[in-house]
PDB file of C-alpha atoms and ligand atoms in Angstrom:
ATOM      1  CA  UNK Y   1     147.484 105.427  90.515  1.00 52.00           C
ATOM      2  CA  UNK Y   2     144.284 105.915  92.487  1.00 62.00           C
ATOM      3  CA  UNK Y   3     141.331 103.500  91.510  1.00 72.00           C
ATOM      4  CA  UNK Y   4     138.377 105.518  90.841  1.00 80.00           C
ATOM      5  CA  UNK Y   5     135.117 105.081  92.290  1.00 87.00           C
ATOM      6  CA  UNK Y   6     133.154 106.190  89.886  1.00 94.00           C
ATOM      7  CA  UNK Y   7     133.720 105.770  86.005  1.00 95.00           C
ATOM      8  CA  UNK Y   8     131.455 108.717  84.255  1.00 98.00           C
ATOM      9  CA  UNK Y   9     129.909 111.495  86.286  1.00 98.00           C
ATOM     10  CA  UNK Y  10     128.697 114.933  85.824  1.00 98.00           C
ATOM     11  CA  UNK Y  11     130.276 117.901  88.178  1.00 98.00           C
ATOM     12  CA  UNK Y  12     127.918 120.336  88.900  1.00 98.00           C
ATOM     13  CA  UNK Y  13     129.435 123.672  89.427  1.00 98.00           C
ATOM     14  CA  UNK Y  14     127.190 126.570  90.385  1.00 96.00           C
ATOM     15  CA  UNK Y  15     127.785 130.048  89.227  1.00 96.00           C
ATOM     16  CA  UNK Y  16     128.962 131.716  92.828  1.00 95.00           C
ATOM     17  CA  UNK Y  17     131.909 128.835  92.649  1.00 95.00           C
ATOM     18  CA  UNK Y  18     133.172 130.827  89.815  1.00 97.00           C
ATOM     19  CA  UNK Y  19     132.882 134.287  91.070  1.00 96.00           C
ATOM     20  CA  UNK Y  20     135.912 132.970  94.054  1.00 95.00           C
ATOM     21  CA  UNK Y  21     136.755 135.563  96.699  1.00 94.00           C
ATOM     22  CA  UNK Y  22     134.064 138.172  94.414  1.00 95.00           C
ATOM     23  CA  UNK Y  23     130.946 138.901  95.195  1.00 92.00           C
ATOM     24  CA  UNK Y  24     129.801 139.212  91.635  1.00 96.00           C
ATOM     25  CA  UNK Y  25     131.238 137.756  88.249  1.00 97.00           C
ATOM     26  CA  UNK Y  26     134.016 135.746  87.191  1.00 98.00           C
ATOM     27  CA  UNK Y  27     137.097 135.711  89.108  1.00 98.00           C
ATOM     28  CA  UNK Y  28     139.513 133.918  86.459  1.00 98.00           C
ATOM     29  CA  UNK Y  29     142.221 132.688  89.137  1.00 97.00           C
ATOM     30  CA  UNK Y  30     139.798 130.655  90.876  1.00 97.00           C
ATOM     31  CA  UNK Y  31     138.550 129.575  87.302  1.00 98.00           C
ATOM     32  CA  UNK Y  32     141.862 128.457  86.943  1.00 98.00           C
ATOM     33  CA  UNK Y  33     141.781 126.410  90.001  1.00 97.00           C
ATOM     34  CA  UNK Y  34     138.829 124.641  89.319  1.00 97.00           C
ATOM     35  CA  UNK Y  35     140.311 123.524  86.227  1.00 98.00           C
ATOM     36  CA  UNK Y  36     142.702 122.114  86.935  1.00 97.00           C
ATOM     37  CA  UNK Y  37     141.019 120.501  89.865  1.00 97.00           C
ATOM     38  CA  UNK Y  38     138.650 118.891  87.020  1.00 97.00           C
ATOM     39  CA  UNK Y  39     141.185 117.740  85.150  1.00 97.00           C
ATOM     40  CA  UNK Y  40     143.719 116.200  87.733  1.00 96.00           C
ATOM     41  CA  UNK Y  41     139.914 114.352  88.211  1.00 96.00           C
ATOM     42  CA  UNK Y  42     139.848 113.784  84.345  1.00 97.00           C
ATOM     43  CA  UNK Y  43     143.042 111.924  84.170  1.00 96.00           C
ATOM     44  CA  UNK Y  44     142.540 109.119  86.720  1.00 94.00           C
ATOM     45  CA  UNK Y  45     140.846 108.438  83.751  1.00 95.00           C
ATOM     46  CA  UNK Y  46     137.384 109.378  84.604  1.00 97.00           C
ATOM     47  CA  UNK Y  47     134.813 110.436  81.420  1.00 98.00           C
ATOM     48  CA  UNK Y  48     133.819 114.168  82.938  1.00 98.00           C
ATOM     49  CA  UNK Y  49     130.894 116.400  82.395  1.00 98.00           C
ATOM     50  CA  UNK Y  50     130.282 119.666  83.510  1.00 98.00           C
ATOM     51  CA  UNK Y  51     127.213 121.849  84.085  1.00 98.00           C
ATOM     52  CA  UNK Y  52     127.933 125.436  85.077  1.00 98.00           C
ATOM     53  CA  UNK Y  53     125.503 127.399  86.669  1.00 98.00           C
ATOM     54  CA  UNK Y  54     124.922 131.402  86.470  1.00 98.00           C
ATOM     55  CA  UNK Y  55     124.279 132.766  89.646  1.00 97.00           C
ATOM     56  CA  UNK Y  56     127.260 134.731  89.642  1.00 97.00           C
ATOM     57  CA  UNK Y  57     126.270 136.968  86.837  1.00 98.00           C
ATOM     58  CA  UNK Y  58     122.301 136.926  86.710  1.00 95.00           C
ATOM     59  CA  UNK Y  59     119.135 134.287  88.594  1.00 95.00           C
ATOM     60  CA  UNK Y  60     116.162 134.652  86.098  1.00 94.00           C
ATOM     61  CA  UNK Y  61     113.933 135.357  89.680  1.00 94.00           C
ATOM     62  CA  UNK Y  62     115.597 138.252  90.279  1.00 94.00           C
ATOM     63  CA  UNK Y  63     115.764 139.522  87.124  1.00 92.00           C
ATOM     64  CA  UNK Y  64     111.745 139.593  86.926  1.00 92.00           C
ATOM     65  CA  UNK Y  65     111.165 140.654  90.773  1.00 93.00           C
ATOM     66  CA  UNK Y  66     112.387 143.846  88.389  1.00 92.00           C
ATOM     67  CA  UNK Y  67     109.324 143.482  86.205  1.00 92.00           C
ATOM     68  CA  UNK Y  68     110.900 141.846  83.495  1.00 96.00           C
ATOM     69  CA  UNK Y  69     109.186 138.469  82.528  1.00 97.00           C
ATOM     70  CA  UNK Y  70     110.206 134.925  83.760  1.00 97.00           C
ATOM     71  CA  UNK Y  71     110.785 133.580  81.300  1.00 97.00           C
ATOM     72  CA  UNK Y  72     112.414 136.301  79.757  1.00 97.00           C
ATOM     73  CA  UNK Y  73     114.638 137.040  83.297  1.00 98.00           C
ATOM     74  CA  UNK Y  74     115.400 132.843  83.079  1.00 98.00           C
ATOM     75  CA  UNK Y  75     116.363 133.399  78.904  1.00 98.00           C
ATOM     76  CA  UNK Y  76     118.987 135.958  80.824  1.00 98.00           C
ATOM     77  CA  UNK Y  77     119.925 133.410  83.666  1.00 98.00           C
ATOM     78  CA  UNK Y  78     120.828 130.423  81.036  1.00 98.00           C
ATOM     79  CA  UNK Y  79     123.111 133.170  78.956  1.00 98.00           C
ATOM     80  CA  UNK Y  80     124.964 134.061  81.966  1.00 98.00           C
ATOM     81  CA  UNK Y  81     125.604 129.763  82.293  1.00 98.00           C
ATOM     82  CA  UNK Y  82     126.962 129.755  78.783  1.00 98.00           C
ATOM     83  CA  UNK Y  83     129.684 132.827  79.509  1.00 98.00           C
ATOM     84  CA  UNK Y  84     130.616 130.796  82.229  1.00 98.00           C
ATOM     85  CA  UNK Y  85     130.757 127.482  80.113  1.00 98.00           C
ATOM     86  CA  UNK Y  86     132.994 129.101  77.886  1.00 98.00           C
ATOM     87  CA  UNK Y  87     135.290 130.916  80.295  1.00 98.00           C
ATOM     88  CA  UNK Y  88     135.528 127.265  81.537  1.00 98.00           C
ATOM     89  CA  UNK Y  89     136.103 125.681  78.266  1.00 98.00           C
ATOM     90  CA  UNK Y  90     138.928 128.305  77.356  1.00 98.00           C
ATOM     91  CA  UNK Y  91     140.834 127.769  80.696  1.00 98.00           C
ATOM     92  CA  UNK Y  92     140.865 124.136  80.362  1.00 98.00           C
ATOM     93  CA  UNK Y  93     142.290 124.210  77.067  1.00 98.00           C
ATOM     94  CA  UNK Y  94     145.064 126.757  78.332  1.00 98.00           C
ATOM     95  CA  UNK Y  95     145.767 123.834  81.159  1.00 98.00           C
ATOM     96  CA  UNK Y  96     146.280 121.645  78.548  1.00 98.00           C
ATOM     97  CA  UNK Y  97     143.180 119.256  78.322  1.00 98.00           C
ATOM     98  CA  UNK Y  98     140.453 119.059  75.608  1.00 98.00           C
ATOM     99  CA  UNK Y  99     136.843 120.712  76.124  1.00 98.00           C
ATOM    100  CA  UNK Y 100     134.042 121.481  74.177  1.00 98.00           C
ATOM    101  CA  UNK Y 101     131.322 123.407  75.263  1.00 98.00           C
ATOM    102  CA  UNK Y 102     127.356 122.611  74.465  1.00 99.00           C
ATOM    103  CA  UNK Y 103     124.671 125.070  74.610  1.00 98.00           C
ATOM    104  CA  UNK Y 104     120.664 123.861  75.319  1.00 98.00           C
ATOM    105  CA  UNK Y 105     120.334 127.226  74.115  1.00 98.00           C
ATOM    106  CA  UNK Y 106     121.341 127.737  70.312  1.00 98.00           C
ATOM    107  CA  UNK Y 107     124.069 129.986  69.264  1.00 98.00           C
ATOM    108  CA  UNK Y 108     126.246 128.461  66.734  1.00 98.00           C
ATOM    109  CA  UNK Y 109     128.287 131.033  66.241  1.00 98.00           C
ATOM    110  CA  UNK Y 110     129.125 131.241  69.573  1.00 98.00           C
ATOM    111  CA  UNK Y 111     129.510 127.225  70.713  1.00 98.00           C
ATOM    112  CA  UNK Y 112     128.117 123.855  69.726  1.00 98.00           C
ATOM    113  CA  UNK Y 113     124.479 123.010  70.134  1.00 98.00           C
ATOM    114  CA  UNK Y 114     123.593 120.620  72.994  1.00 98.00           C
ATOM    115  CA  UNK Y 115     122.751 117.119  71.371  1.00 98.00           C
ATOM    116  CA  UNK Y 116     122.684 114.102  73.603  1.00 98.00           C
ATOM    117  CA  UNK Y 117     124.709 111.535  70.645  1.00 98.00           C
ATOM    118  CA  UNK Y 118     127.386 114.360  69.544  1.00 98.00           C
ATOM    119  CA  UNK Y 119     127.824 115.042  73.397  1.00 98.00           C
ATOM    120  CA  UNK Y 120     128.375 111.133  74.031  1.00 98.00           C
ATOM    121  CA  UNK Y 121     130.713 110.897  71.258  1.00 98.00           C
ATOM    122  CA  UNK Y 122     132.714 113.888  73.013  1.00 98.00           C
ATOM    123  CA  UNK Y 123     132.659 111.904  75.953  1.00 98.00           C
ATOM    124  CA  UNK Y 124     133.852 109.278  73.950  1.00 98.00           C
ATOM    125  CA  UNK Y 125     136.645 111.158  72.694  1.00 98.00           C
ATOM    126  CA  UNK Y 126     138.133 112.006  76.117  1.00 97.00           C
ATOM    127  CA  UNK Y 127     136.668 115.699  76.027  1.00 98.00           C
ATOM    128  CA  UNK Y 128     135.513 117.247  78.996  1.00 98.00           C
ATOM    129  CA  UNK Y 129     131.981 118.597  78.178  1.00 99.00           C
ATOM    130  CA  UNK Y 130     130.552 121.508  79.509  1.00 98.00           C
ATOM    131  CA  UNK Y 131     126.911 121.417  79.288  1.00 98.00           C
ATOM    132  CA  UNK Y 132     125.629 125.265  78.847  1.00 98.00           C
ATOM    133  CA  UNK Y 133     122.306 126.834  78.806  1.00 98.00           C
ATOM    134  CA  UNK Y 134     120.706 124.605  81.219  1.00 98.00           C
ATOM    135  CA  UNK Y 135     117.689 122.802  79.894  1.00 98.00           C
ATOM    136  CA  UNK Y 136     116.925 125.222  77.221  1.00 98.00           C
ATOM    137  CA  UNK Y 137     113.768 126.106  78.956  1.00 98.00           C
ATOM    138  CA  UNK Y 138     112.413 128.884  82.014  1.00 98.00           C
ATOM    139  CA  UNK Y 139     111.188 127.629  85.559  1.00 98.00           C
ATOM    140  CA  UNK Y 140     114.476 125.318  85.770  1.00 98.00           C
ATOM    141  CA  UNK Y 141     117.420 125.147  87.437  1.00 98.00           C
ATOM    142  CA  UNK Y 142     121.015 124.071  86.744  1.00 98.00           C
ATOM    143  CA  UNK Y 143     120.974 121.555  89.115  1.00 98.00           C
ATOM    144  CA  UNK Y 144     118.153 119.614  86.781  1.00 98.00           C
ATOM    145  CA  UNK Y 145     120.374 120.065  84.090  1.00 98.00           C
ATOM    146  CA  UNK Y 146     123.178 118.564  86.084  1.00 98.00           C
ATOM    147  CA  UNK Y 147     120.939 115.435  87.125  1.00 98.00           C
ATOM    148  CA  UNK Y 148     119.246 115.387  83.847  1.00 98.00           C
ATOM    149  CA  UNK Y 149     122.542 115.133  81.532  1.00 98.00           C
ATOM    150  CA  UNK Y 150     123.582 112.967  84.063  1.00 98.00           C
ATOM    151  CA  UNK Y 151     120.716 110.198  82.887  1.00 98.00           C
ATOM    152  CA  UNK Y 152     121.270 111.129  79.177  1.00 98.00           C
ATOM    153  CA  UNK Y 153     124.788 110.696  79.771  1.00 98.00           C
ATOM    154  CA  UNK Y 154     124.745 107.024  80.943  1.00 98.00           C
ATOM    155  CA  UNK Y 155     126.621 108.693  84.406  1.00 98.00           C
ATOM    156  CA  UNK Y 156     127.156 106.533  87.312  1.00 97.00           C
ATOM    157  CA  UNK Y 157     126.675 110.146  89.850  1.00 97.00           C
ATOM    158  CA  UNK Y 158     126.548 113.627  89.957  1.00 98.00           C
ATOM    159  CA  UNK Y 159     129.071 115.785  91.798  1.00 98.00           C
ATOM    160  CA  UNK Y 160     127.576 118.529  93.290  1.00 97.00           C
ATOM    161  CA  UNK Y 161     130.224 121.327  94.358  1.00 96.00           C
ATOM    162  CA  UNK Y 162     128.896 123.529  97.184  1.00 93.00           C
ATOM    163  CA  UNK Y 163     130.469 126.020  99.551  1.00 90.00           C
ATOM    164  CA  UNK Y 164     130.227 123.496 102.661  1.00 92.00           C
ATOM    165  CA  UNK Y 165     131.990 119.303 102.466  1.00 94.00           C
ATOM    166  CA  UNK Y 166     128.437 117.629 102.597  1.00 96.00           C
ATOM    167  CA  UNK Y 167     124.557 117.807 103.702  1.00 96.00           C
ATOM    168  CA  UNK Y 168     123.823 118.529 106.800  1.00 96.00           C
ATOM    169  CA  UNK Y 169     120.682 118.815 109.115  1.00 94.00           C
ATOM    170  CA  UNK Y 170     120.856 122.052 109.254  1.00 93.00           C
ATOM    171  CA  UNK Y 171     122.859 125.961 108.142  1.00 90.00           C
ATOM    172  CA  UNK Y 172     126.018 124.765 109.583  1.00 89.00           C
ATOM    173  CA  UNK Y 173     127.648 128.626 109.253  1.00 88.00           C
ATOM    174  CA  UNK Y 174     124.352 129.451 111.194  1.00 93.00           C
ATOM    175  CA  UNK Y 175     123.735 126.100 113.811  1.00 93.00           C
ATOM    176  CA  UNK Y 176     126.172 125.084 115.895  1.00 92.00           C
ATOM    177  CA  UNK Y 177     124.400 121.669 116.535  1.00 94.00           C
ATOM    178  CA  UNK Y 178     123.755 121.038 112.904  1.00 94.00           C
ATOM    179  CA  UNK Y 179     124.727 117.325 111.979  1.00 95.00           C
ATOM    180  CA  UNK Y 180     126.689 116.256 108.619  1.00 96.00           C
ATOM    181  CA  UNK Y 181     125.665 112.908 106.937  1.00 97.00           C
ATOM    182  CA  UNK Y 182     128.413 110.779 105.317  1.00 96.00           C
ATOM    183  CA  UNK Y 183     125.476 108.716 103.563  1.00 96.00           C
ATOM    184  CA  UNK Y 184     121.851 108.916 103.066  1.00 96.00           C
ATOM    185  CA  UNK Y 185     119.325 107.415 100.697  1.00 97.00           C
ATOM    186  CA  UNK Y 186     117.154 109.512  98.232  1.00 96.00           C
ATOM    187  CA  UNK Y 187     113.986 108.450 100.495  1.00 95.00           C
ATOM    188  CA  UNK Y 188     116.257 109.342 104.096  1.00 95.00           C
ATOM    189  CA  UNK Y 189     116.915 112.916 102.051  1.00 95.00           C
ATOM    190  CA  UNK Y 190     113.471 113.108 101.087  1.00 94.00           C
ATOM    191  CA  UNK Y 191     112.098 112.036 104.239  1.00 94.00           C
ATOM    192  CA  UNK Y 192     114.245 114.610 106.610  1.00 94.00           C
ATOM    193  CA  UNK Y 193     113.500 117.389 104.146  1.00 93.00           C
ATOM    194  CA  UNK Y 194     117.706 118.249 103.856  1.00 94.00           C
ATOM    195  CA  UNK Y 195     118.847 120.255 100.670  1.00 89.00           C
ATOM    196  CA  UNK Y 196     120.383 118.283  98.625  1.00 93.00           C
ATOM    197  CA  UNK Y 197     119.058 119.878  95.406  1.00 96.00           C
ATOM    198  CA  UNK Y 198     116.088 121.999  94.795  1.00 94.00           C
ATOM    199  CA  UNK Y 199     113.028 120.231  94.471  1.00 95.00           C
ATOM    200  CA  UNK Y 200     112.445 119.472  91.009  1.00 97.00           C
ATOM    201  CA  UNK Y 201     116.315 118.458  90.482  1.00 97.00           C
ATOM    202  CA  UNK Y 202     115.785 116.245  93.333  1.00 97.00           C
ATOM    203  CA  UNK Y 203     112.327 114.163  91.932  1.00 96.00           C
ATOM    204  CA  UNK Y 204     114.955 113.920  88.915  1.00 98.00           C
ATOM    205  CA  UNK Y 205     117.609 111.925  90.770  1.00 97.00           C
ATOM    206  CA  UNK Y 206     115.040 109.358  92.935  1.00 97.00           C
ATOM    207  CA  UNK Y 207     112.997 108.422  90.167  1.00 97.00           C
ATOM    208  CA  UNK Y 208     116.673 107.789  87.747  1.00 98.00           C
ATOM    209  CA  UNK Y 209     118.102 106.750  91.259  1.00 97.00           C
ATOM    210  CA  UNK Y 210     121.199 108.477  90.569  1.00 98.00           C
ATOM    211  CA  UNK Y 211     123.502 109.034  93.152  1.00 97.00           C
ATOM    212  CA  UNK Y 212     124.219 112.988  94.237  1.00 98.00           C
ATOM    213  CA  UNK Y 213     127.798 113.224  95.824  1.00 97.00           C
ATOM    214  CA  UNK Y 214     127.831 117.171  98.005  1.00 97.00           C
ATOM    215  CA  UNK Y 215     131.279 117.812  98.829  1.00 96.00           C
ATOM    216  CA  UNK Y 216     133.440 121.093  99.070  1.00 95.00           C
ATOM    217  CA  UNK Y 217     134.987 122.797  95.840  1.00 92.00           C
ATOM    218  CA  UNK Y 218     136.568 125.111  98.341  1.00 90.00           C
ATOM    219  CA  UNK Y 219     138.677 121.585  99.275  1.00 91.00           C
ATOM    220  CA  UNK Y 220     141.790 121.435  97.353  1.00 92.00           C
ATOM    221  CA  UNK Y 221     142.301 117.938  95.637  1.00 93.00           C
ATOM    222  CA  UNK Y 222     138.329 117.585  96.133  1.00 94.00           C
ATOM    223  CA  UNK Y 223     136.899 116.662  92.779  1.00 95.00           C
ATOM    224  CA  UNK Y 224     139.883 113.776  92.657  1.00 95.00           C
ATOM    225  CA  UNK Y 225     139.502 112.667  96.117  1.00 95.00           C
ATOM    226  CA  UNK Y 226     135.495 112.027  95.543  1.00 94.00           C
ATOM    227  CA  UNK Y 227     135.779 110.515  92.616  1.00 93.00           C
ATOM    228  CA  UNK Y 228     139.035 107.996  94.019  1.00 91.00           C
ATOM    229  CA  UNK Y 229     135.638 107.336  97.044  1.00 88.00           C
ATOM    230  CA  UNK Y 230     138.530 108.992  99.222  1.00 89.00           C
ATOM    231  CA  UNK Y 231     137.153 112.486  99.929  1.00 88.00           C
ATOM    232  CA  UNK Y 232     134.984 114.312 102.675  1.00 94.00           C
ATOM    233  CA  UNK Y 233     131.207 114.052 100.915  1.00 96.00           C
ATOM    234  CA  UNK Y 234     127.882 113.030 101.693  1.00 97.00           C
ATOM    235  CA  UNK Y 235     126.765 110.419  99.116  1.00 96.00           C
ATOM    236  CA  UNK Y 236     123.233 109.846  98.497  1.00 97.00           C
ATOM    237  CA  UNK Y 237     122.247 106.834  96.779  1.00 95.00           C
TER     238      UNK Y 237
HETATM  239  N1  UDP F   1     117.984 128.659  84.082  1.00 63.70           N
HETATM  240  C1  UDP F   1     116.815 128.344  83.383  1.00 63.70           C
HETATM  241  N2  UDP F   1     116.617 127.057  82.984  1.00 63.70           N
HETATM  242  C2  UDP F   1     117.496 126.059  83.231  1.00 63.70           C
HETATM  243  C3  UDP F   1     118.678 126.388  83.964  1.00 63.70           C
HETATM  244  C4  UDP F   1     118.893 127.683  84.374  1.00 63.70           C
HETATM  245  O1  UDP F   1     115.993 129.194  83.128  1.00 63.70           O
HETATM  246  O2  UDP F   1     117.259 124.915  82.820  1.00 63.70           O
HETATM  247  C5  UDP F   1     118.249 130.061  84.430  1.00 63.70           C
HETATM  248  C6  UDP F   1     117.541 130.516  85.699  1.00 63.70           C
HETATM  249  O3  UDP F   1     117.113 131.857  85.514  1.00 63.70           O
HETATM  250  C7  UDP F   1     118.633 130.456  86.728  1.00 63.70           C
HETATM  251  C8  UDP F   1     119.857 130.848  85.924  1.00 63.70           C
HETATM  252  O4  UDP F   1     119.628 130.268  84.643  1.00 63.70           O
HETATM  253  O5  UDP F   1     118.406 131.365  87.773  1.00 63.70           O
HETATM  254  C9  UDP F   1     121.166 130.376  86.479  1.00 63.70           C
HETATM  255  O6  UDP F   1     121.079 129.022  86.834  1.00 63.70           O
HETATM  256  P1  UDP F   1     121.171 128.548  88.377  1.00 63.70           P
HETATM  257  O7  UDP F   1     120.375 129.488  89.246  1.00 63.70           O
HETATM  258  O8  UDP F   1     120.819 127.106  88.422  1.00 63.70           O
HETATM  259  O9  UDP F   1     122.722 128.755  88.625  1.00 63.70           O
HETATM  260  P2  UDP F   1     123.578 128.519  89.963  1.00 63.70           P
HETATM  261  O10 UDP F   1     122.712 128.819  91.150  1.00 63.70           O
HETATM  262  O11 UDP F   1     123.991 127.091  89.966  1.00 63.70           O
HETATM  263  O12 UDP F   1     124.745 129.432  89.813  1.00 63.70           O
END
């Protein structure tokens, strides 16, 4: 059995990851994928949370570039991040683990309200826990949840799941000579201006120092591999 790297992390999954081969909405085979991805990563035994973004149903922005309100538009984009949660939650269950997801937002009808010491005792209880809703509040992003829950969470990194297997200097679909980094610090990030995470998720990470791992969800075994320090990522720490 592989050795992993890391013992507690967070695995942030944005919204588009969901959507697969689609241009819009949930596409439940690769839904199914990433599942089971998360839980081949679950049983090496890592303690694994999840925040799901919403981007492939609804971003608050463009919701009020319509006229509708920010915050209103954002109320919209952390909904869309709980159906995702909970299309999440359901097909881990069907794969056989245990999941539980926890709004920011509160619905009880509909899942369990985010609270930092029932979360940890989820954790504690070998759940997977999908953190849904975001922060609970406009003008942020999923990626501060991710880094934010991370803290609260006591997590040694955050696992950031893009379309590309790192950060690099620049649009590698669009620049040819755009360099990857295997390793960076928060101030080398910072410094060089790369997009790691948006700005405000970033501030988040250097003043917790935690580490951000970008790899590939498109990369089959990829969750595991990262976590086992194995996999193709850009760690910055
Ligand atoms: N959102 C918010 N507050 C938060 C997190 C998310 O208002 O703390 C809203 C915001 O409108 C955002 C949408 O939820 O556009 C979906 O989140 P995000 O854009 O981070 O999803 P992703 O790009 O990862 O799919």
């Amino acid at each position: 059995m592989q050795t992993p790297a890391y013992r507690r992390v967070i695995v942030k999954i944005s919204g588009e990851a969901l959507s697969g081969p689609e241009e819009f909405g949930i596409h439940q085979p690769t839904v199914d994928r990433i599942a089971r991805e998360l839980l081949t990563a679950h049983a090496l035994p890592v303690t694994l949370g999840v925040v799901v973004g919403g981007g492939n149903i609804l971003r608050g922005v463009s919701v009020s570039e319509q006229g509708v309100s920010r915050p209103t538009g954002d109320a919209m984009g952390m909904l869309a991040t709980v159906m995702n949660a909970l299309v999440l939650e359901a097909a881990i269950e069907r794969a056989g683990g245990s999941a539980r997801s926890m709004s920011a937002l509160a619905m009880p009808q509909v899942c369990e309200t985010y609270e930092r010491q029932r979360a940890l005792r989820h954790l504690e209880d070998n759940r997977v826990v999908i953190f849904a809703g975001g922060t609970g509040n406009p003008f942020f992003t999923t990626d501060t949840t991710a880094v934010l829950r991370a803290a609260e969470m006591g997590c040694d990194a955050v696992l950031k799941a893009t379309k590309v297997d790192g950060v690099y200097s620049a649009d590698p679909k669009t620049d040819p000579t755009a360099k990857r980094f295997e390793r960076l610090t928060h101030q080398e990030a910072f410094d060089r201006e790369l997009k790691v995470l948006d700005a405000t998720a970033f501030a988040l990470a250097r003043d917790t120092r935690m580490p951000i791992i970008v790899f590939s969800i498109h990369e089959p075994g990829a969750v595991a591999a990262v976590l086992a320090g194995k996999g193709r990522a850009t760690i910055v720490e």
